[in-house]
Coordinates of C-alpha atoms in Angstrom, one line a residue:
X1 CA 6.0 -23.2 -11.5
X2 CA 5.4 -22.0 -14.9
X3 CA 6.5 -18.2 -16.4
X4 CA 5.6 -16.7 -19.6
X5 CA 8.5 -16.0 -22.1
X6 CA 7.5 -13.4 -24.4
X7 CA 10.0 -14.7 -27.3
X8 CA 9.0 -18.3 -27.0
X9 CA 6.3 -19.7 -29.7
X10 CA 3.1 -20.8 -28.4
X11 CA 1.5 -23.5 -30.5
X12 CA -1.7 -23.6 -28.8
X13 CA -2.4 -20.2 -30.6
X14 CA -0.6 -21.0 -34.1
X15 CA 3.2 -20.2 -32.9
X16 CA 2.6 -16.2 -32.1
X17 CA 4.9 -15.2 -29.3
X18 CA 4.0 -15.7 -25.7
X19 CA 4.7 -19.2 -24.7
X20 CA 5.2 -20.8 -21.2
X21 CA 8.8 -22.2 -19.9
X22 CA 9.7 -23.9 -17.0
X23 CA 13.5 -24.0 -15.2
X24 CA 13.5 -27.7 -16.4
X25 CA 12.5 -26.7 -20.3
X26 CA 14.6 -23.7 -20.6
X27 CA 17.6 -24.8 -18.6
X28 CA 17.9 -21.7 -16.9
X29 CA 17.1 -20.0 -13.8
X30 CA 14.0 -17.6 -13.7
X31 CA 16.1 -15.5 -11.2
X32 CA 19.2 -15.5 -9.0
X33 CA 20.1 -14.3 -5.7
X34 CA 22.0 -11.2 -5.6
X35 CA 25.5 -11.6 -3.8
X36 CA 26.4 -8.0 -3.4
X37 CA 24.3 -6.9 -0.4
X38 CA 26.9 -5.4 1.4
X39 CA 25.6 -2.8 4.3
X40 CA 28.4 -0.3 5.3
X41 CA 27.6 2.0 8.0
X42 CA 29.6 5.0 9.1
X43 CA 29.1 7.5 11.7
X44 CA 30.8 10.4 13.0
X45 CA 30.6 13.2 15.9
X46 CA 32.5 16.1 16.7
X47 CA 32.3 18.1 19.9
X48 CA 32.2 21.9 18.7
X49 CA 32.0 23.1 22.3
X50 CA 31.8 21.6 25.4
X51 CA 27.9 21.8 25.2
X52 CA 27.2 21.3 21.6
X53 CA 28.0 18.2 19.1
X54 CA 28.1 17.7 15.6
X55 CA 26.6 14.4 14.6
X56 CA 26.4 12.6 11.0
X57 CA 26.1 9.4 9.8
X58 CA 25.1 7.1 6.4
X59 CA 24.4 3.7 6.0
X60 CA 23.2 0.9 3.6
X61 CA 20.5 -1.2 4.8
X62 CA 18.7 -4.0 2.7
X63 CA 15.4 -5.7 2.6
X64 CA 14.8 -9.6 2.5
X65 CA 14.4 -11.0 -1.0
X66 CA 11.1 -12.2 -1.9
X67 CA 9.4 -15.5 -1.1
X68 CA 6.6 -17.6 -3.0
X69 CA 3.4 -17.7 -0.8
X70 CA 1.6 -21.0 -0.9
X71 CA 0.2 -21.7 -4.5
X72 CA 1.7 -18.7 -6.0
X73 CA 2.2 -19.2 -9.9
X74 CA 1.7 -22.7 -9.7
X75 CA 0.6 -24.9 -12.6
X76 CA -1.8 -28.0 -12.4
X77 CA -3.8 -30.4 -14.6
X78 CA -7.1 -28.9 -15.9
X79 CA -9.0 -31.5 -17.6
X80 CA -12.9 -31.1 -17.2
X81 CA -13.8 -34.6 -18.0
X82 CA -17.6 -35.0 -18.3
X83 CA -19.5 -38.2 -18.8
X84 CA -22.1 -38.2 -21.7
X85 CA -25.0 -39.5 -19.4
X86 CA -25.8 -40.1 -16.1
X87 CA -24.0 -43.1 -15.0
X88 CA -21.9 -43.4 -18.2
X89 CA -17.9 -43.6 -18.4
X90 CA -16.4 -40.0 -19.1
X91 CA -14.0 -42.2 -21.5
X92 CA -12.7 -45.9 -22.2
X93 CA -9.3 -46.8 -22.1
X94 CA -10.0 -48.9 -25.5
X95 CA -10.3 -45.8 -27.2
X96 CA -7.7 -43.5 -25.9
X97 CA -7.8 -40.1 -24.3
X98 CA -10.3 -38.1 -26.1
X99 CA -8.6 -35.4 -28.6
X100 CA -10.3 -32.9 -26.3
X101 CA -8.5 -33.6 -23.2
X102 CA -4.8 -33.4 -24.2
X103 CA -3.0 -32.3 -21.0
X104 CA -1.5 -35.0 -19.0
X105 CA 0.0 -34.4 -16.2
X106 CA 2.9 -33.1 -15.8
X107 CA 2.9 -31.5 -18.8
X108 CA 5.5 -28.9 -19.8
X109 CA 4.2 -27.6 -23.1
X110 CA 4.8 -24.3 -24.3
X111 CA 1.5 -24.2 -25.2
X112 CA -0.1 -24.7 -21.5
X113 CA -1.8 -21.5 -21.7
X114 CA -4.6 -20.8 -22.8
X115 CA -5.5 -24.0 -21.9
X116 CA -5.5 -26.2 -25.2
X117 CA -8.9 -27.7 -24.0
X118 CA -10.4 -24.2 -24.1
X119 CA -8.3 -21.9 -26.0
X120 CA -11.3 -19.5 -26.4
X121 CA -10.9 -18.7 -22.7
X122 CA -7.5 -16.8 -23.1
X123 CA -6.6 -17.7 -19.6
X124 CA -3.1 -16.8 -19.0
X125 CA -0.1 -18.0 -16.5
X126 CA 0.1 -16.6 -13.0
X127 CA 2.6 -14.1 -13.9
X128 CA 6.2 -13.5 -15.3
X129 CA 8.9 -14.1 -13.1
X130 CA 10.9 -11.1 -13.3
X131 CA 14.8 -11.7 -13.8
X132 CA 15.9 -9.6 -11.1
X133 CA 13.4 -11.1 -8.7
X134 CA 16.3 -12.2 -6.3
X135 CA 17.5 -8.6 -6.1
X136 CA 16.7 -7.4 -2.3
X137 CA 15.4 -3.8 -1.8
X138 CA 18.2 -1.3 -0.8
X139 CA 17.8 1.9 1.5
X140 CA 20.8 4.6 1.6
X141 CA 19.9 6.5 4.7
X142 CA 21.9 9.4 6.4
X143 CA 21.3 12.2 8.9
X144 CA 23.2 15.2 10.0
X145 CA 22.4 17.2 13.2
X146 CA 23.7 19.1 16.1
X147 CA 22.9 18.3 19.9
X148 CA 22.8 20.9 22.5
X149 CA 23.0 20.6 26.2
X150 CA 20.9 23.4 27.8
X151 CA 21.2 22.1 31.4
X152 CA 22.9 19.1 33.0
X153 CA 19.5 17.4 32.5
X154 CA 17.9 18.9 29.2
X155 CA 19.2 18.4 25.9
X156 CA 18.0 19.5 22.2
X157 CA 18.6 18.3 18.9
X158 CA 17.7 19.0 15.5
X159 CA 18.8 16.9 12.4
X160 CA 18.0 16.6 8.6
X161 CA 17.3 13.0 8.0
X162 CA 16.7 11.3 4.7
X163 CA 16.7 8.3 2.8
X164 CA 16.6 6.9 -0.7
X165 CA 15.2 3.3 -1.7
X166 CA 15.6 1.4 -4.7
X167 CA 14.4 -1.9 -6.0
X168 CA 11.7 -2.4 -4.1
X169 CA 8.8 -4.8 -5.3
X170 CA 6.7 -3.3 -8.0
X171 CA 3.8 -5.2 -9.4
X172 CA 2.6 -1.8 -11.2
X173 CA 5.3 -0.5 -13.2
X174 CA 5.1 -3.0 -15.7
X175 CA 2.2 -4.4 -17.9
X176 CA 3.6 -6.6 -20.9
X177 CA 0.2 -6.8 -22.2
X178 CA -1.1 -2.8 -22.4
X179 CA -1.6 -1.2 -25.7
X180 CA 0.6 1.8 -26.3
X181 CA -0.8 4.9 -28.8
X182 CA 2.4 3.9 -31.1
X183 CA 0.7 0.5 -31.4
X184 CA -2.8 2.0 -32.1
X185 CA -1.3 4.4 -34.4
X186 CA 0.3 1.8 -36.5
X187 CA -2.9 -0.1 -37.2
X188 CA -4.8 3.4 -38.2
X189 CA -6.6 3.8 -34.7
X190 CA -7.1 7.7 -33.3
X191 CA -8.1 7.1 -29.8
X192 CA -9.6 10.6 -30.0
X193 CA -12.1 9.5 -33.0
X194 CA -15.3 8.2 -31.3
X195 CA -15.9 5.9 -34.3
X196 CA -12.4 4.2 -34.1
X197 CA -13.1 4.0 -29.8
X198 CA -16.3 2.0 -30.8
X199 CA -14.5 -0.2 -33.0
X200 CA -12.1 -1.1 -30.3
X201 CA -14.8 -2.1 -28.0
X202 CA -16.7 -4.1 -30.7
X203 CA -16.5 -7.8 -31.0
X204 CA -14.1 -8.8 -33.6
X205 CA -16.8 -11.3 -35.3
X206 CA -19.3 -8.5 -35.4
X207 CA -19.9 -6.0 -38.4
X208 CA -19.1 -3.0 -35.8
X209 CA -15.4 -4.1 -35.7
X210 CA -15.3 -2.4 -39.3
X211 CA -12.0 -3.2 -41.1
X212 CA -11.1 -5.5 -38.2
X213 CA -13.9 -7.7 -38.6
X214 CA -12.8 -11.3 -38.5
X215 CA -9.2 -10.3 -38.7
X216 CA -7.9 -12.9 -36.2
X217 CA -4.5 -12.5 -34.7
X218 CA -4.5 -16.3 -34.9
X219 CA -6.6 -19.1 -36.0
X220 CA -9.2 -20.1 -32.8
X221 CA -9.1 -16.5 -31.5
X222 CA -12.7 -16.2 -30.1
X223 CA -15.0 -13.9 -32.3
X224 CA -16.7 -12.5 -29.0
X225 CA -13.3 -10.9 -28.0
X226 CA -13.4 -7.2 -28.7
X227 CA -11.0 -5.5 -31.4
X228 CA -8.8 -4.1 -28.5
X229 CA -8.1 -7.4 -27.3
X230 CA -7.1 -8.6 -30.8
X231 CA -4.7 -5.6 -30.8
X232 CA -2.5 -6.5 -27.4
X233 CA 1.0 -7.6 -27.7
X234 CA -0.1 -11.0 -26.7
X235 CA -3.8 -11.4 -27.6
X236 CA -3.9 -14.9 -26.4
X237 CA -3.9 -13.7 -23.0
X238 CA -6.7 -11.5 -21.1
X239 CA -4.6 -11.8 -17.6
X240 CA -1.6 -13.1 -16.1
X241 CA 1.3 -11.1 -17.3
X242 CA 2.1 -9.1 -14.2
X243 CA 5.4 -9.1 -13.5
X244 CA 6.3 -11.1 -10.5
X245 CA 9.0 -10.0 -7.8
X246 CA 10.1 -7.3 -10.3
X247 CA 12.0 -4.9 -7.7
X248 CA 11.6 -1.7 -9.7
X249 CA 10.2 0.5 -7.0
X250 CA 11.6 3.6 -5.8
X251 CA 11.1 5.6 -2.7
X252 CA 12.2 9.2 -1.5
X253 CA 12.2 10.4 2.0
X254 CA 13.6 14.0 3.4
X255 CA 12.8 15.4 7.2
X256 CA 13.3 17.7 9.4
X257 CA 13.4 16.2 13.0
X258 CA 14.0 17.8 16.2
X259 CA 13.9 16.4 19.7
X260 CA 13.9 18.2 23.5
X261 CA 14.7 15.6 26.3
X262 CA 14.2 16.4 29.6
X263 CA 16.0 13.4 32.0
X264 CA 14.9 12.2 35.2
X265 CA 14.6 15.3 37.2
X266 CA 12.7 14.8 40.7
X267 CA 10.9 11.9 39.4
X268 CA 9.9 13.3 35.8
X269 CA 11.3 12.6 32.5
X270 CA 9.8 14.1 29.3
X271 CA 10.4 13.8 25.8
X272 CA 9.1 15.8 22.7
X273 CA 9.9 15.1 18.9
X274 CA 8.9 16.7 16.0
X275 CA 9.3 15.6 12.5
X276 CA 8.5 17.6 9.4
X277 CA 8.7 15.1 6.2
X278 CA 8.4 14.5 2.7
X279 CA 7.4 10.9 1.3
X280 CA 7.3 10.1 -2.3
X281 CA 6.9 6.9 -4.0
X282 CA 7.0 5.3 -7.5
X283 CA 5.8 2.3 -8.1
X284 CA 5.7 0.7 -4.7
X285 CA 2.0 0.9 -3.7
X286 CA -1.3 -0.3 -5.0
X287 CA -4.6 -0.4 -3.3
X288 CA -6.4 -3.8 -2.9
X289 CA -9.8 -3.0 -3.8
X290 CA -11.6 -5.0 -6.6
X291 CA -10.4 -4.4 -9.1
X292 CA -6.9 -3.6 -7.7
X293 CA -6.0 -0.1 -8.3
X294 CA -2.7 0.8 -8.9
X295 CA -0.9 4.1 -7.5
X296 CA 0.5 5.0 -10.9
X297 CA 0.2 7.1 -13.8
X298 CA 1.4 5.6 -16.9
X299 CA 3.2 2.4 -17.5
X300 CA 5.0 3.8 -20.7
X301 CA 6.1 6.9 -19.1
X302 CA 7.4 6.1 -15.5
X303 CA 8.7 9.6 -14.7
X304 CA 5.1 10.6 -14.5
X305 CA 4.7 7.9 -11.5
X306 CA 6.8 9.5 -8.9
X307 CA 3.9 10.9 -6.8
X308 CA 3.6 11.9 -3.1
X309 CA 3.2 8.3 -0.9
X310 CA -0.2 7.1 0.7
X311 CA 1.8 6.6 3.9
X312 CA 2.8 10.4 4.0
X313 CA 2.3 12.4 7.1
X314 CA 4.0 15.7 6.9
X315 CA 3.8 16.7 10.4
X316 CA 4.2 14.7 13.5
X317 CA 4.4 15.4 17.2
X318 CA 5.1 12.8 19.6
X319 CA 5.1 13.7 23.5
X320 CA 6.2 11.0 25.9
X321 CA 6.2 12.1 29.9
X322 CA 6.8 9.5 32.7
X323 CA 6.7 10.2 36.2
X324 CA 7.5 8.4 39.3
X325 CA 6.4 9.8 42.8
X326 CA 8.9 9.9 45.4
X327 CA 8.7 9.0 48.8
X328 CA 6.8 11.9 50.7
X329 CA 8.4 12.8 54.3
X330 CA 6.6 12.4 57.1
X331 CA 4.0 9.7 57.7
X332 CA 5.4 6.2 57.1
X333 CA 2.1 4.7 56.1
X334 CA 1.6 7.7 53.5
X335 CA 4.7 7.1 52.1
X336 CA 4.4 3.5 51.5
X337 CA 1.0 4.1 49.9
X338 CA 2.1 6.8 47.6
X339 CA 5.6 6.3 46.6
X340 CA 7.0 4.6 43.5
X341 CA 3.8 4.8 41.8
X342 CA 4.7 5.3 37.9
X343 CA 2.6 7.1 35.5
X344 CA 3.6 7.1 31.7
X345 CA 2.0 8.7 28.7
X346 CA 2.6 8.5 25.1
X347 CA 0.7 10.8 22.8
X348 CA 1.1 11.0 19.1
X349 CA -0.5 14.0 16.9
X350 CA 0.1 14.0 13.2
X351 CA -1.3 14.8 9.7
X352 CA -4.2 12.8 8.4
X353 CA -3.3 10.3 5.6
X354 CA -3.5 11.1 2.0
X355 CA -7.2 10.0 0.4
X356 CA -6.6 8.2 -2.9
X357 CA -7.8 10.2 -5.9
X358 CA -10.9 8.3 -7.3
X359 CA -10.3 5.9 -9.7
X360 CA -12.3 6.8 -13.4
X361 CA -15.3 4.9 -14.0
X362 CA -17.6 4.0 -17.1
X363 CA -16.1 4.3 -20.8
X364 CA -12.5 5.3 -20.2
X365 CA -8.9 4.4 -21.2
X366 CA -9.0 1.1 -19.1
X367 CA -11.4 -0.4 -21.3
X368 CA -9.4 0.5 -24.7
X369 CA -6.2 0.1 -23.5
X370 CA -6.0 -2.0 -20.2
X371 CA -4.7 0.6 -18.5
X372 CA -6.0 2.6 -15.1
X373 CA -6.6 6.5 -14.6
X374 CA -7.9 8.4 -12.3
X375 CA -10.5 11.4 -12.4
X376 CA -9.6 14.7 -13.1
X377 CA -9.2 17.2 -10.5
X378 CA -11.2 20.2 -10.9
X379 CA -9.0 23.2 -9.0
X380 CA -11.7 25.8 -9.0
X381 CA -13.7 23.4 -6.8
X382 CA -12.9 22.9 -3.0
X383 CA -12.4 19.2 -2.1
X384 CA -14.2 19.4 1.0
X385 CA -17.9 20.4 2.0
X386 CA -17.0 20.1 5.5
X387 CA -13.7 19.9 7.2
X388 CA -12.8 16.7 8.6
X389 CA -11.4 18.1 11.6
X390 CA -13.8 20.6 12.4
X391 CA -15.8 18.8 15.0
X392 CA -19.2 20.0 13.4
X393 CA -20.0 17.0 11.3
X394 CA -23.6 15.3 11.4
X395 CA -23.1 12.4 9.6
X396 CA -26.5 11.6 9.5
X397 CA -26.8 14.9 7.5
X398 CA -23.4 15.9 5.8
X399 CA -21.7 14.4 3.0
X400 CA -17.9 15.9 3.5
X401 CA -16.8 15.6 0.0
X402 CA -17.3 17.7 -3.0
X403 CA -18.3 15.7 -5.9
X404 CA -17.8 18.8 -8.1
X405 CA -14.1 18.8 -7.8
X406 CA -13.8 15.6 -9.4
X407 CA -14.5 15.0 -13.2
X408 CA -14.3 11.8 -15.0
X409 CA -12.0 11.5 -18.1
X410 CA -13.2 12.2 -21.4
X411 CA -13.6 8.6 -23.2
X412 CA -10.6 7.3 -24.2
X413 CA -8.3 9.9 -22.4
X414 CA -5.9 9.5 -19.8
X415 CA -6.9 11.5 -16.5
X416 CA -4.5 14.3 -15.3
X417 CA -5.0 13.8 -11.3
X418 CA -2.1 12.4 -9.3
X419 CA -2.9 9.5 -7.0
X420 CA -2.4 11.7 -3.7
X421 CA -2.6 15.2 -2.9
X422 CA -1.5 17.3 0.0
X423 CA -4.6 18.7 0.5
X424 CA -6.9 16.2 0.2
X425 CA -6.4 13.9 3.4
X426 CA -8.3 11.8 6.2
X427 CA -9.3 13.2 9.5
X428 CA -6.3 13.5 11.9
X429 CA -6.2 10.5 14.2
X430 CA -4.6 11.3 17.6
X431 CA -3.1 8.3 19.3
X432 CA -3.3 8.5 23.0
X433 CA -2.2 6.3 25.5
X434 CA -1.5 6.2 29.3
X435 CA -0.2 3.7 31.9
X436 CA -0.4 3.8 35.7
X437 CA 1.5 1.0 37.5
X438 CA 3.6 0.3 40.6
X439 CA 5.8 -2.6 41.7
X440 CA 5.4 -4.1 45.3
X441 CA 8.7 -6.0 46.5
X442 CA 8.3 -8.0 49.8
X443 CA 9.7 -11.3 51.3
X444 CA 13.1 -12.1 52.6
X445 CA 16.8 -11.8 50.6
X446 CA 16.9 -15.5 50.3
X447 CA 13.0 -15.5 49.0
X448 CA 12.2 -12.3 47.4
X449 CA 8.7 -11.8 46.2
X450 CA 7.1 -9.1 43.7
X451 CA 3.7 -8.1 43.1
X452 CA 3.0 -6.0 39.9
X453 CA -0.1 -4.0 39.1
X454 CA -0.6 -1.9 36.2
X455 CA -3.4 -0.1 34.4
X456 CA -3.1 0.6 30.8
X457 CA -5.4 3.1 28.8
X458 CA -6.1 3.5 24.9
X459 CA -7.7 6.8 23.5
X460 CA -7.6 8.0 27.0
X461 CA -9.3 11.2 26.0
X462 CA -12.2 9.2 24.4
X463 CA -12.1 11.1 21.1
X464 CA -14.5 10.0 18.8
X465 CA -12.9 9.1 15.3
X466 CA -15.6 8.8 12.5
X467 CA -15.0 6.3 9.8
X468 CA -13.3 7.3 6.5
X469 CA -15.7 8.7 4.1
X470 CA -16.6 6.8 0.9
X471 CA -14.7 8.2 -2.1
X472 CA -16.5 7.4 -5.4
X473 CA -17.9 10.6 -6.9
X474 CA -20.6 8.7 -9.1
X475 CA -22.2 7.3 -5.8
X476 CA -25.8 8.8 -5.7
X477 CA -26.9 10.4 -2.3
X478 CA -29.2 7.8 -0.5
X479 CA -31.2 8.7 2.4
X480 CA -33.8 6.5 4.7
X481 CA -37.1 6.9 2.9
X482 CA -38.6 6.6 6.6
X483 CA -36.2 9.0 8.6
X484 CA -34.7 11.1 5.7
X485 CA -31.1 10.4 7.1
X486 CA -28.2 9.9 4.9
X487 CA -27.3 6.2 4.2
X488 CA -25.0 6.5 1.2
X489 CA -23.1 9.0 -1.2
X490 CA -19.6 10.6 -2.2
X491 CA -18.3 11.6 1.2
X492 CA -20.8 9.5 3.5
X493 CA -19.1 8.8 6.8
X494 CA -20.9 5.5 7.7
X495 CA -22.6 6.0 11.2
X496 CA -25.0 2.9 10.8
X497 CA -24.7 0.1 13.8
X498 CA -22.3 2.5 15.9
X499 CA -19.5 2.5 13.3
X500 CA -16.2 4.3 14.3
X501 CA -12.8 4.2 13.0
X502 CA -11.4 3.6 16.9
X503 CA -13.4 1.9 19.8
X504 CA -14.0 4.5 23.0
X505 CA -11.6 4.5 25.8
X506 CA -10.7 1.3 27.1
X507 CA -8.6 0.3 30.2
X508 CA -6.7 -3.1 30.8
X509 CA -5.8 -4.2 34.3
X510 CA -2.8 -6.4 34.8
X511 CA -1.6 -7.9 37.8
X512 CA 1.3 -10.3 38.4
X513 CA 2.5 -12.2 41.5
X514 CA 6.5 -13.5 41.2
X515 CA 8.0 -15.6 43.8

């Protein structure tokens, strides 16, 4: 398993920094297990009055350490032998290995990347193993609350619940090969100057490169690569310098949590829980699209990367009701048929998840400094053309998102948008399930038998939940030429082929006989 060492000379590219090391060559450990993951817990309870209790607690919890997936960061031989003609030998032992294929295996050369056989490819190692990769994520969790008994069967409670997380795995808070503004200023490049931006995008071997023409960072640097590539801290790599298992992400969670519980009373048991929360993150989330969009603003200014979490749901209500039918008095047959049937429900209603701000497209900062950014948000424009929760959307006719609310950043500039906004969310998606069942017991004490029947329902109220809208502001509006119905565009909800976010109501019958 190789790792790049940014201080080791790389012989493939003339000895400039950015060589490859292995644990067998550096006589070191890329990472070490963290020995201090001590997780104490402390809880307190104080009875203020006979029916009122104060409760509090704090604890430290640790995640597991990262593990290598199959093939992650592995190195192998890459010798593309080719015969000079059909049926001819690619090489002959009498002549030795051709000079163009100089990678015997195993090979622990610090110049293994880029491939010495094809140095113009600028391919990098799979990753740089972070020196703290063996450190597990840590969460400090706490709660402070009051419980109050209203009746002998009814209890209400409210609590402030929070946590702080640190050392979460983060692949996005570092980019060892990104170009900083200071680096550009040091070579006389003004990112705000259109002529300088054109130079950055020009092949270094072309006249368009201006004063940088043929100013190669090392002998053999491909003339077709851009000036911007030549100015990277490690110009021999066009990829592969993402940190592996870097525990740099952080999370913040604060919430008010209230709950009312009705314990068993004449067969009825019910509970209602309400949460009002705020969830923030820094460097722990990325979107797996092509190419991956990191949920961050600037690797050179991490303070800007503290943003709303993509899992944020400010308001959540959960209703749980269970009822067991008591045995009615009177007719025994009726009593046997009706008694002990259990009806249960779990109903969850919550805010919609945030919609990720659109990634900037076209000629923007990512092609100049190898860093991503987002569209700018225009606060004078509404984000939605239709409220996603209004039940008034015809997806064959209506686009729901407003393209005027988003403006592509000026060429060479970072966008000013945050990744997520509280008022830019997907449709609220209730989760509603119910069950009906009973256990029939018969037989003798020596040979008991049991027959269980249960019916489980999901989406019990058969709610239609439309698919999420598309979120590329530059996507053109497309209509079927024959019918005039929408088939694409910014804010298009895909209805084609009966596409919905969740299936219609479904029920599953389960029966079990035990003896």
